[in-house]
GROMACS .gro file of C-alpha atoms in nm:
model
  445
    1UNK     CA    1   3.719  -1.429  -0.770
    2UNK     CA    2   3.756  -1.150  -0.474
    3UNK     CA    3   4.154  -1.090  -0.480
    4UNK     CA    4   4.361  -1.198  -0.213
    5UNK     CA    5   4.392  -0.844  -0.080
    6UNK     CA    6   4.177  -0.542  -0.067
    7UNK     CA    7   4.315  -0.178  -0.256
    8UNK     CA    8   4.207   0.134   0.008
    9UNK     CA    9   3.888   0.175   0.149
   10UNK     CA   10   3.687   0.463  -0.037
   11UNK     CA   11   3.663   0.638   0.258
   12UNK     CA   12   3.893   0.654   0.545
   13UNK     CA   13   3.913   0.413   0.853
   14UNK     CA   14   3.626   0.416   1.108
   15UNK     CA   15   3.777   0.564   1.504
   16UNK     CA   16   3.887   0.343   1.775
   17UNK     CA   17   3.546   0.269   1.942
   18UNK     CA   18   3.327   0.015   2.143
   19UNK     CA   19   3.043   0.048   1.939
   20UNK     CA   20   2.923  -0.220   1.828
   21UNK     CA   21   2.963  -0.213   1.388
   22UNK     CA   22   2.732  -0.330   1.096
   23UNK     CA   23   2.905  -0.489   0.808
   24UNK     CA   24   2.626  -0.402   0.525
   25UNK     CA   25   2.714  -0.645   0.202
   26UNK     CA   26   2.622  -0.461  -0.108
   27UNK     CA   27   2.495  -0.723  -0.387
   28UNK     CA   28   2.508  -0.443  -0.610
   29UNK     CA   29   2.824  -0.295  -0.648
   30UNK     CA   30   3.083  -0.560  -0.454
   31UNK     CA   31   3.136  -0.390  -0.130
   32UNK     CA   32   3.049  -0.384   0.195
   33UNK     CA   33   2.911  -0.084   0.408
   34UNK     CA   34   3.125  -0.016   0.754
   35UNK     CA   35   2.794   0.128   1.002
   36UNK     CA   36   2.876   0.275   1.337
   37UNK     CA   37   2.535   0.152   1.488
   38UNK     CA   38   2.588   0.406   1.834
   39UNK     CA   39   2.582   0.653   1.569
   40UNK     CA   40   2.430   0.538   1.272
   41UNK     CA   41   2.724   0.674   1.043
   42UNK     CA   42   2.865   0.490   0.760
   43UNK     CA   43   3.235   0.462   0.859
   44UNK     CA   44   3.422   0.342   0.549
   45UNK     CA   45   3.299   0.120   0.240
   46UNK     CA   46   3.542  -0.156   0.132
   47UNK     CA   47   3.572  -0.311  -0.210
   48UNK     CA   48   3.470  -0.691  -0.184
   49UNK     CA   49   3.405  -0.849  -0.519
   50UNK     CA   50   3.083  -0.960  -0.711
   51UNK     CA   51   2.756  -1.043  -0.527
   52UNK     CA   52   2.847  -1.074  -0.173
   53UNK     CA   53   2.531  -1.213   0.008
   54UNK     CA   54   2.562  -1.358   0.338
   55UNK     CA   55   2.750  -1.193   0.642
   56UNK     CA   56   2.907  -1.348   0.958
   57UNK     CA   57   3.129  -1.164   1.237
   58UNK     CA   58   3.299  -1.318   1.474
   59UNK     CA   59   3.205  -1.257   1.847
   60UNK     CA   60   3.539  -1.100   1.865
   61UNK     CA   61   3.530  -0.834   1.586
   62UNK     CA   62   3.853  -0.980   1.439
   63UNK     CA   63   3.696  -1.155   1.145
   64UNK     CA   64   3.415  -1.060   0.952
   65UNK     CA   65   3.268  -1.375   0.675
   66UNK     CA   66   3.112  -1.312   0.353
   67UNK     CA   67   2.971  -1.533   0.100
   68UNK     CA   68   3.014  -1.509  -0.259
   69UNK     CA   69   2.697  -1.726  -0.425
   70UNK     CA   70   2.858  -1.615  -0.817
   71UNK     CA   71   3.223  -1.808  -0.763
   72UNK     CA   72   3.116  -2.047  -0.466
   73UNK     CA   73   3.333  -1.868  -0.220
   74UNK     CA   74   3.381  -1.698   0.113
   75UNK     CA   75   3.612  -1.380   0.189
   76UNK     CA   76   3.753  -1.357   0.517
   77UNK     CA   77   3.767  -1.032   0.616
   78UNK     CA   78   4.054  -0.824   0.857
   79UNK     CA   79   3.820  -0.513   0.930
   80UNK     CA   80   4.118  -0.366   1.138
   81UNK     CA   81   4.373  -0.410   0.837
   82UNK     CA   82   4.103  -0.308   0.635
   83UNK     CA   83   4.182  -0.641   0.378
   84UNK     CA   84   4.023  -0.964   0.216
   85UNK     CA   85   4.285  -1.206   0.401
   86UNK     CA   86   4.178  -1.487   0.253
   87UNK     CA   87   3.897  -1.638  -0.019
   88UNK     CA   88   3.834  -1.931   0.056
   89UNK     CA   89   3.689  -2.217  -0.182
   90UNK     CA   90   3.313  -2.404  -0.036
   91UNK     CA   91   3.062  -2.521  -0.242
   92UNK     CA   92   2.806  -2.417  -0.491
   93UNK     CA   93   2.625  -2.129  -0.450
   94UNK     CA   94   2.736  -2.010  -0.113
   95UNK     CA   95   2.400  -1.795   0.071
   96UNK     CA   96   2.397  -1.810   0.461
   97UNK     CA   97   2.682  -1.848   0.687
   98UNK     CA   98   2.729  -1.815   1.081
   99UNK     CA   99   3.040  -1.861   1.307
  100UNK     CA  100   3.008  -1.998   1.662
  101UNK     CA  101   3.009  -1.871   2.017
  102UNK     CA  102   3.391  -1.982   2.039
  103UNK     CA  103   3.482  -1.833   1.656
  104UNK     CA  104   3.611  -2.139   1.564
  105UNK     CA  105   3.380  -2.314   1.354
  106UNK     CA  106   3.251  -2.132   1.035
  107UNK     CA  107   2.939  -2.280   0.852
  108UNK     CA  108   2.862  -2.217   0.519
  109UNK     CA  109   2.467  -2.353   0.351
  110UNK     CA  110   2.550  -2.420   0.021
  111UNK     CA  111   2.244  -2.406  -0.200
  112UNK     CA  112   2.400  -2.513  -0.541
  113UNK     CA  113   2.552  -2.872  -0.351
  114UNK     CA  114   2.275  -2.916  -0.066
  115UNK     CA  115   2.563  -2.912   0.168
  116UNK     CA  116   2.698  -2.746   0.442
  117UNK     CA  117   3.056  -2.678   0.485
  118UNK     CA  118   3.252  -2.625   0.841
  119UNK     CA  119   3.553  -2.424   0.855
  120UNK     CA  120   3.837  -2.419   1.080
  121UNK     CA  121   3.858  -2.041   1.150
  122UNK     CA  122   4.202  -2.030   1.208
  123UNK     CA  123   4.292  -2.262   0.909
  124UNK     CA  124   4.072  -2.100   0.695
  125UNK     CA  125   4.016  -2.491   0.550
  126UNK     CA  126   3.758  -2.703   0.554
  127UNK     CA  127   3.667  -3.001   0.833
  128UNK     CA  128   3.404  -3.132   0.669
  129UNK     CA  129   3.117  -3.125   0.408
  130UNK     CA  130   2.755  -3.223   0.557
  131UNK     CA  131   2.481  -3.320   0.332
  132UNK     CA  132   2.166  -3.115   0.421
  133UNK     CA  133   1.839  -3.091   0.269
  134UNK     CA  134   1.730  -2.931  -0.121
  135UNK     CA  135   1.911  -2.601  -0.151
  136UNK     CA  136   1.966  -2.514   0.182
  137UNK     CA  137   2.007  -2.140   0.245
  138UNK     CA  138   2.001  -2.012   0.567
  139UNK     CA  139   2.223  -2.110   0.851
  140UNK     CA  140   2.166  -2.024   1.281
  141UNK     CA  141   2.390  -2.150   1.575
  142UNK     CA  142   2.249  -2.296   1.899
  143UNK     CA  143   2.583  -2.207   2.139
  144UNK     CA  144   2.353  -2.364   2.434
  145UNK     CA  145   2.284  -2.690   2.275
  146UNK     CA  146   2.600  -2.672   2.049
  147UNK     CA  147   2.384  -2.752   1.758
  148UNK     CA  148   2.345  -2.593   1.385
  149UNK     CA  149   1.969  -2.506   1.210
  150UNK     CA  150   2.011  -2.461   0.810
  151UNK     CA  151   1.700  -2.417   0.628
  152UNK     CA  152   1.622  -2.644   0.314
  153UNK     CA  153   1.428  -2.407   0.065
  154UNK     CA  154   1.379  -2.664  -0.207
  155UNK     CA  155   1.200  -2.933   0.056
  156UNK     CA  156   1.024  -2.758   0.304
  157UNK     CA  157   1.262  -2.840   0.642
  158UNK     CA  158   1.512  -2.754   0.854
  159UNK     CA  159   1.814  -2.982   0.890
  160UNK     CA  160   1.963  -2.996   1.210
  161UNK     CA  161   2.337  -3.034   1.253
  162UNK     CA  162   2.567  -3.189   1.598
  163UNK     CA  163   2.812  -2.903   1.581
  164UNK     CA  164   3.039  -3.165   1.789
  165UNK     CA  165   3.000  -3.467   1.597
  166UNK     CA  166   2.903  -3.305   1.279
  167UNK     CA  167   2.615  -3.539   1.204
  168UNK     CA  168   2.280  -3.446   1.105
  169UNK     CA  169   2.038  -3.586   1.387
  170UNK     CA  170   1.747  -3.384   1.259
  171UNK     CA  171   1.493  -3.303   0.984
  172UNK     CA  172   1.247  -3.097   1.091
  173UNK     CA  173   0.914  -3.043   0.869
  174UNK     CA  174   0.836  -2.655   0.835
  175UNK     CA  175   0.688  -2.423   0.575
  176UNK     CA  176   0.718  -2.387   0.187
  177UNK     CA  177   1.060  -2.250   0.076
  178UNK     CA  178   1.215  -2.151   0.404
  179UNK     CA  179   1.504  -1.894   0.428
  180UNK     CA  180   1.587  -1.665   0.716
  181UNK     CA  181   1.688  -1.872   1.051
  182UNK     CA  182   1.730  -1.723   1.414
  183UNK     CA  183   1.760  -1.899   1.754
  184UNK     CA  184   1.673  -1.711   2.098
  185UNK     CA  185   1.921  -1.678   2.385
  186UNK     CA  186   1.763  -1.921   2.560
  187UNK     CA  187   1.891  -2.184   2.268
  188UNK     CA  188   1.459  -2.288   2.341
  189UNK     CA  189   1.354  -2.183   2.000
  190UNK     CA  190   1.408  -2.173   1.622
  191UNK     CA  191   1.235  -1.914   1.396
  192UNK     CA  192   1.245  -2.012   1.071
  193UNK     CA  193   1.094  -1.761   0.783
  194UNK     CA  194   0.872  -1.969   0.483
  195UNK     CA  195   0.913  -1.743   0.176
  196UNK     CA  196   0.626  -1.854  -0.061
  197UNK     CA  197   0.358  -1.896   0.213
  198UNK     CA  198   0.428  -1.558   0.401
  199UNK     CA  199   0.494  -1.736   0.756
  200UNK     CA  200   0.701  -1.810   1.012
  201UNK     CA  201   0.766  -2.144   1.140
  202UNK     CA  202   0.819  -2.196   1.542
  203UNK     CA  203   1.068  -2.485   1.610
  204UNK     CA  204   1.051  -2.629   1.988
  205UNK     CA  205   1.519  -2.706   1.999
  206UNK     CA  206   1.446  -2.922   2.252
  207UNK     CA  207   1.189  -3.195   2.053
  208UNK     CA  208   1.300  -3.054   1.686
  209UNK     CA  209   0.970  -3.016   1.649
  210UNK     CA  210   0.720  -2.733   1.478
  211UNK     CA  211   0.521  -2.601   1.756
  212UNK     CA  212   0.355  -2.292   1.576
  213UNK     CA  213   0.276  -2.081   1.285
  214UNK     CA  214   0.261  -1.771   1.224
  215UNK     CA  215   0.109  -1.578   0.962
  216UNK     CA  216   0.357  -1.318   0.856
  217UNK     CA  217   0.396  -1.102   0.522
  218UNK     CA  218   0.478  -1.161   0.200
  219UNK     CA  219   0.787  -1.320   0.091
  220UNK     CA  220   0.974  -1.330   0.446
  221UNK     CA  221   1.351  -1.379   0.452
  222UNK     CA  222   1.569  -1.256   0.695
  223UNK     CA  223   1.472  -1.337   1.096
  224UNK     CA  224   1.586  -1.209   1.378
  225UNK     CA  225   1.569  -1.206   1.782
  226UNK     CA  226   1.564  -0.935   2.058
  227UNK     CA  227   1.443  -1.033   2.392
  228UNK     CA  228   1.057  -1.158   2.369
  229UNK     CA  229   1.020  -1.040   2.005
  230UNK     CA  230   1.076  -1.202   1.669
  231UNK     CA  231   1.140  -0.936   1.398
  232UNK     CA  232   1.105  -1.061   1.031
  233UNK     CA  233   1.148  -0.871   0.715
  234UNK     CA  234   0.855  -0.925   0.475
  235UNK     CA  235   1.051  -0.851   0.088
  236UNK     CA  236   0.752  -0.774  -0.067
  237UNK     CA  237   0.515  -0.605   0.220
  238UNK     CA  238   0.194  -0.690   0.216
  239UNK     CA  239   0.178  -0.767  -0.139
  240UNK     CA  240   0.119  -1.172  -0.185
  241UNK     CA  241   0.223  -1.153  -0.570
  242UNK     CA  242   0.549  -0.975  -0.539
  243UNK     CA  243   0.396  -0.708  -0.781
  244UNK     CA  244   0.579  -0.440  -0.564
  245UNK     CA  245   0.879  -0.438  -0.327
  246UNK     CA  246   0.711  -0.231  -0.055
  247UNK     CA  247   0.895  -0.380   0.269
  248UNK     CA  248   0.764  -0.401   0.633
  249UNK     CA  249   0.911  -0.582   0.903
  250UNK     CA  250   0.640  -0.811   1.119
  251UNK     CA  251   0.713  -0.781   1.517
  252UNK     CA  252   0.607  -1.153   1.674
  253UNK     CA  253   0.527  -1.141   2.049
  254UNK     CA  254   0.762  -1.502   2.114
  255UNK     CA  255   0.529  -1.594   2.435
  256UNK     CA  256   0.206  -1.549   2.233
  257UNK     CA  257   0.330  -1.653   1.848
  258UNK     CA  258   0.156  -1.323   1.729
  259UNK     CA  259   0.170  -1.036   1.536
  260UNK     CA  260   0.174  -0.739   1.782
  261UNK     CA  261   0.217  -0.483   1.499
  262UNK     CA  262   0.407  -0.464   1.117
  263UNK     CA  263   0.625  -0.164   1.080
  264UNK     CA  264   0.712  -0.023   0.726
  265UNK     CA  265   1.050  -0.024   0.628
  266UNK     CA  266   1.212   0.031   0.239
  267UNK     CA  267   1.219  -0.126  -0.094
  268UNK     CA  268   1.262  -0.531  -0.071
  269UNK     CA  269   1.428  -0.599   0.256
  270UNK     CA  270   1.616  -0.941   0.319
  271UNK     CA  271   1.878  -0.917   0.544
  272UNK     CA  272   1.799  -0.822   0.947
  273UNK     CA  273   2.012  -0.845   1.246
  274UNK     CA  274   1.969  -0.711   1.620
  275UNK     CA  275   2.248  -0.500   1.786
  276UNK     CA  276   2.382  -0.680   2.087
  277UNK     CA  277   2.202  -0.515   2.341
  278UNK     CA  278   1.892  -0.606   2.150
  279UNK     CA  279   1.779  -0.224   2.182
  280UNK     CA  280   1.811  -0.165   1.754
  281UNK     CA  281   1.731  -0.414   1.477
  282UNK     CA  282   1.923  -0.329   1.152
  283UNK     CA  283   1.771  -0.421   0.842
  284UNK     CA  284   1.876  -0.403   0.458
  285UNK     CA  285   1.662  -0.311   0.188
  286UNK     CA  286   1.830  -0.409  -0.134
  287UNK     CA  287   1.601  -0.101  -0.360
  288UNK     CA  288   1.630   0.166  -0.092
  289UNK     CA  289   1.324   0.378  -0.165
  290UNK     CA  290   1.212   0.213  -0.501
  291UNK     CA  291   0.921  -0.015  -0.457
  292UNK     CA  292   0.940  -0.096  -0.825
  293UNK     CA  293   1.345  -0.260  -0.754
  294UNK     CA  294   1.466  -0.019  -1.065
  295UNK     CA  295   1.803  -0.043  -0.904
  296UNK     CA  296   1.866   0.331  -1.042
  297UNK     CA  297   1.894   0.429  -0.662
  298UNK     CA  298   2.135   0.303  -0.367
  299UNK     CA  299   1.990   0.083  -0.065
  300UNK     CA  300   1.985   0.177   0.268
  301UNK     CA  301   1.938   0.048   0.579
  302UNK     CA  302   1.627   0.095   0.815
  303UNK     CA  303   1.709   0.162   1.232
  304UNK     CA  304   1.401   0.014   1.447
  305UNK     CA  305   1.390   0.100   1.812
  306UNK     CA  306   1.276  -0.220   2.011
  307UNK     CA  307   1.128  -0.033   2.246
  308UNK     CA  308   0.839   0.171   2.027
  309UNK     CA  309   0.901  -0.083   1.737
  310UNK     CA  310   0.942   0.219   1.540
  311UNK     CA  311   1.208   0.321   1.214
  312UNK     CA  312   1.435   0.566   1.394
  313UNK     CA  313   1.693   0.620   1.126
  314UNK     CA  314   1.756   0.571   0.759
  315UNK     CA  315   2.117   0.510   0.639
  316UNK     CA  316   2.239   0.528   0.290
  317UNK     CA  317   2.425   0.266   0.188
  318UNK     CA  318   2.572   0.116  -0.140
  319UNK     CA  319   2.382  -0.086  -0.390
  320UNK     CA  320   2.161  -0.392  -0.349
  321UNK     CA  321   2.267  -0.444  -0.014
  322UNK     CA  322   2.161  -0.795   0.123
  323UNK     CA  323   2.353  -0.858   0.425
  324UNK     CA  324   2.212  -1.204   0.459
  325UNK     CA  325   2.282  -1.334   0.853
  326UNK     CA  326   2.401  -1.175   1.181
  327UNK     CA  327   2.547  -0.864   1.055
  328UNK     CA  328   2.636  -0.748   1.351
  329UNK     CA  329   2.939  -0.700   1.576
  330UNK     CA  330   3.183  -0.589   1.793
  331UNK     CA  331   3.436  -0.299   1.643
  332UNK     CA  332   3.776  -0.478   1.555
  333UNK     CA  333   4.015  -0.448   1.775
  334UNK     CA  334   4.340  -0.189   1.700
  335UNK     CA  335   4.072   0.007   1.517
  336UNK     CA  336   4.236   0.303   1.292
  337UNK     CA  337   4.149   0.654   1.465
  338UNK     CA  338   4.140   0.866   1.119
  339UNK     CA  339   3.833   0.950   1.001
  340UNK     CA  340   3.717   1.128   0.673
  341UNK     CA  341   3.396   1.213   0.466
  342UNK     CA  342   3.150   0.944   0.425
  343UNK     CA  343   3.193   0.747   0.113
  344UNK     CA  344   3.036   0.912  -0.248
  345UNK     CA  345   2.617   0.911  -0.329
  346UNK     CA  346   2.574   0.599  -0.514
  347UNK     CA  347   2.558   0.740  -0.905
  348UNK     CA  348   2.258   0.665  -1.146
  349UNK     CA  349   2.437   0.738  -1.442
  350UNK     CA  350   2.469   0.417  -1.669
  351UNK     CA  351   2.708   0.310  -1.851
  352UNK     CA  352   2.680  -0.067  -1.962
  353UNK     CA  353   2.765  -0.309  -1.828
  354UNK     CA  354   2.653  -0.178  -1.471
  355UNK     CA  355   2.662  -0.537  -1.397
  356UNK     CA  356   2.741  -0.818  -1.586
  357UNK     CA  357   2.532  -1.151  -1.675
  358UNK     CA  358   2.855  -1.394  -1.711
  359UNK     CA  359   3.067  -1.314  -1.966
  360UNK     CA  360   2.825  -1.116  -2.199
  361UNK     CA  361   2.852  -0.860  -2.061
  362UNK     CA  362   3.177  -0.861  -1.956
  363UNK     CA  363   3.278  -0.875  -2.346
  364UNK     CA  364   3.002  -0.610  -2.461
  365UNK     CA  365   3.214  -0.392  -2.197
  366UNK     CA  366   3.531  -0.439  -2.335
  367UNK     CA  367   3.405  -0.483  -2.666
  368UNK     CA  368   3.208  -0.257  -2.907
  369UNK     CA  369   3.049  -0.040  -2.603
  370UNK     CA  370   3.431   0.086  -2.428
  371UNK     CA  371   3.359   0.400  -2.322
  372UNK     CA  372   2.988   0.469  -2.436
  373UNK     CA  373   2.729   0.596  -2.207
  374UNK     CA  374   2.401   0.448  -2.292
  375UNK     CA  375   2.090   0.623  -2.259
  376UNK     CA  376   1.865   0.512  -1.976
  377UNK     CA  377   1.584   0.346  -2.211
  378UNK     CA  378   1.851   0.101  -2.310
  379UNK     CA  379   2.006   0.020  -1.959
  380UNK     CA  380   1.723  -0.220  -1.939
  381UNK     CA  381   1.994  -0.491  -2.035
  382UNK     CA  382   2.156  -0.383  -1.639
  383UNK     CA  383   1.819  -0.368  -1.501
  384UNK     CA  384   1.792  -0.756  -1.647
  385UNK     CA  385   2.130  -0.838  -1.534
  386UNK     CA  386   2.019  -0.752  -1.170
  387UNK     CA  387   1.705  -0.922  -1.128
  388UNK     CA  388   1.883  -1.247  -1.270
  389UNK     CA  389   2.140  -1.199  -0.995
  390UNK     CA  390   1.893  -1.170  -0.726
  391UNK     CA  391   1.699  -1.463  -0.867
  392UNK     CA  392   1.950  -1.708  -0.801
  393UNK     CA  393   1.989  -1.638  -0.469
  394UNK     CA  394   1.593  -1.595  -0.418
  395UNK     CA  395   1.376  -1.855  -0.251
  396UNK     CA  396   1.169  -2.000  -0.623
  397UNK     CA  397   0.837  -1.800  -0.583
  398UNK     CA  398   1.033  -1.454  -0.626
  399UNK     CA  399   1.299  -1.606  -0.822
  400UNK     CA  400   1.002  -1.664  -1.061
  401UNK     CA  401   0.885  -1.313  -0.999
  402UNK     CA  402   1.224  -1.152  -1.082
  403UNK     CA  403   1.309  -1.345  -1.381
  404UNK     CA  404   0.973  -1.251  -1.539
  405UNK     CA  405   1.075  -0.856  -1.481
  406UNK     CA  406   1.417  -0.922  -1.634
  407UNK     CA  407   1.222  -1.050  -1.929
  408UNK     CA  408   1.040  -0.744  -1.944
  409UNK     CA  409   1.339  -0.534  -1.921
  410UNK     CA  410   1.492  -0.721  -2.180
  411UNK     CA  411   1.199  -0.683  -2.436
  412UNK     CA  412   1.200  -0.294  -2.403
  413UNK     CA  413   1.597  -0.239  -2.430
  414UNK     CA  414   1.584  -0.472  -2.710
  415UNK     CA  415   1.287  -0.236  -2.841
  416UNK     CA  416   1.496   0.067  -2.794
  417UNK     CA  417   1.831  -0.104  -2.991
  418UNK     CA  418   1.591  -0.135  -3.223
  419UNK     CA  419   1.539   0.249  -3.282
  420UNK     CA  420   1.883   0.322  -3.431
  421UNK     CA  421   2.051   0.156  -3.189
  422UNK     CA  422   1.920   0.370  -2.890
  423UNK     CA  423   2.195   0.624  -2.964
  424UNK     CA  424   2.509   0.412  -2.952
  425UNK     CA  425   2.685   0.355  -3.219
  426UNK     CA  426   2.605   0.089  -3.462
  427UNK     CA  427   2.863  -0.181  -3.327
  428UNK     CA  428   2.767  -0.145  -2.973
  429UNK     CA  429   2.415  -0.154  -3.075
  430UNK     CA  430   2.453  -0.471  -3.258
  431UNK     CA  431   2.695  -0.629  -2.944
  432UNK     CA  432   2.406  -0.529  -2.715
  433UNK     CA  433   2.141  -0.684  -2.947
  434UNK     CA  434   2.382  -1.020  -2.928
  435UNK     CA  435   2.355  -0.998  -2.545
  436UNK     CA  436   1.980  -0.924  -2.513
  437UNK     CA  437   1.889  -1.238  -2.726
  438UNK     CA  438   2.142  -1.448  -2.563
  439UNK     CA  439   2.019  -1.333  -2.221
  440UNK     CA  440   1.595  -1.357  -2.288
  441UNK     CA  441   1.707  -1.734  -2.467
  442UNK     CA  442   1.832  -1.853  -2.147
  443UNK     CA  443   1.554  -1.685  -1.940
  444UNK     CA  444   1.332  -1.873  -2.170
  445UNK     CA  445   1.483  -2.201  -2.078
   0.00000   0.00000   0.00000
């Protein structure tokens, strides 16, 4: 559970400015990265809590929403304070989320409960739970037509939610597993990203029907609009079985439903969101520069210019980031002017439990292994630990994918326990033995 308040950022507050800010959720290592995007420099990086996925700001830059899929929680975030204000209790599994035009409704797809949940913003509490489809995942807001798109990943469709009467009117019929959602200015059309067939559903607001489709890359998630262009990020590139990582982001003419050209990005991208003058789209790619998802370097964040659909700038960010949603927003207001050094490189030293897998981990860490650093042919048990954290909150093809690499992880750290323990001592080889077969008996389930 993320606490109540936040300790100090690791690096000092960003400067009073009208730039327009990224909040960059780190799946990796709990935090979130604070971007200047009229400068591309990471401002401060702020200590969230396990996992944070999905990321809303609202149109004011007062409040900035993230979802926590491991505890079934959202943190509501005081950028200018600089603090977790409150953490606030939805339902199971907690992946996209998106605030409205006004900033006073808050909905939250929960995949574990195939619900959604609406927020009061300035209660923090809950008006009501809405039964959507299987698993829903992603969530967009229609301000124009004061309606709410979530994507069902689990059933193929798009559920369509009266933001007034908060009924579902709709079920619209789209691809297999859909994820990423985005609606254009006009409130005319719905983009809707279909994971495990590599396309991108059109949806026609106005009849809630699917008027095109359009062959995209492999495993798209995140979705995003700027002007007459559709921007989606492809997780595993061009590669249909998900055998490598290597991202690209597929530009979609809107008037024509085509491709107009696919623009290499970094290492499994998900999340992707436009700056609001729709000049820059942001996106997050969880493995950084490591097709192969090792997770032994940081993520970073790839700049595209709208104009030459073109990568621009590469930021460094923390680990894993996923940023999930519409990352993007206005700089809080009563912004801090101190500024400092950019937070620390991301380390790829290991000492287990880099992350945990429940409370194995957790008690291998405080257990026999306090203290040791474990040679890197036995930090396949972290490696494990993160591909089962990104599977959960996968659409099912790469879910599959991932959990057959943490298998394989899990084989050779066993392997190197095996050789005299892999050079921790005998009690922490043993505790990490324990772990492994606990962890490749529930993969096995």
């Amino acid at each position: 559970m993320v606490a109540a308040t936040v300790a100090t950022m690791v690096a000092a507050a960003r400067p009073a400015s009208a730039a327009p800010v990224a909040y960059v959720a780190n799946s990796g290592n709990g935090s979130v990265s604070v971007v200047d995007v009229e400068t591309n420099a990471v401002l401060s990086t702020m200590p969230l809590g396990t996992n944070p996925f999905g990321v809303a700001v609202d149109p004011s830059g007062a409040r900035v929403y993230a979802t926590n899929p491991d505890d079934g929680t959202i943190s509501v975030i005081d950028p200018a304070a600089e603090t977790v204000v409150a953490t606030v209790d939805v339902g199971s599994s907690p992946t996209g989320i998106a605030v409205d035009a006004s900033g006073r409704r808050l909905y939250v797809a929960n995949g574990g409960s195939d619900s959604v949940t609406v927020l009061d913003t300035s209660t923090n509490a809950a008006v009501t739970t809405v039964q959507a489809g299987a698993r829903p995942f992603g969530v967009a807001v229609d301000a124009i037509a004061n309606r709410v798109y979530v994507t069902n990943s689990d059933d193929g469709s798009v559920s369509v939610l009266d933001a007034t009467t908060n009924t579902m009117v709709a079920t619209v019929p789209v691809g297999a597993s859909p994820s990423g959602i985005a609606v254009d200015a006009r409130g005319s059309r719905a983009y809707v990203t279909n994971s495990d067939d590599g396309t991108l559903s059109v949806i026609d607001t106005a009849s809630n029907t699917t008027v095109a489709t359009v062959r995209v890359g492999a495993s798209p998630s995140g979705v995003a609009v700027a002007g007459s262009r559709a921007y989606v990020a492809n997780t595993c590139g061009a590669d249909a079985e998900c055998t490598s990582f290597d991202g690209t982001v597929s530009v979609v003419d809107t008037a024509t439903n085509t491709v107009v050209t696919t623009v290499p990005v970094g290492a499994s991208p998900l999340g992707i969101a436009v700056d609001p003058d729709g000049t820059r789209v942001y996106v997050a790619n969880g493995c950084g520069a490591d097709v192969t998802c090792g997770f032994t370097v940081g993520g970073t964040i790839s700049v595209l210019d709208t104009a030459s659909d073109t990568v621009i700038a590469t930021i460094a960010v923390g680990q894993g980031p996923i940023a999930f949603g519409q990352f993007i927003g206005p700089a809080p207001p009563d912004a801090p002017t101190t500024t400092t050094a950019p937070p620390p490189a991301v380390t790829t030293t290991t000492t287990l439990p880099c992350t945990t897998v429940g409370c194995l981990l957790d008690a291998a860490r405080g257990g026999a292994c306090a203290g040791q650093t474990v040679p890197s042919r036995v930090s396949g048990l972290a490696l494990a630990a993160r591909f089962i954290e990104q599977a959960a909150t996968s659409p099912p093809r790469r879910a599959t994918k991932l959990s057959r690499r943490a298998m394989k992880a899990v084989r050779q750290a066993r392997a190197a326990l095996k050789r005299k323990h892999g050079g921790v001592s005998p009690s922490c080889g043993a505790a990490l033995e324990d772990v492994a077969d606990r962890v490749m008996a529930a993969l096995r389930r």
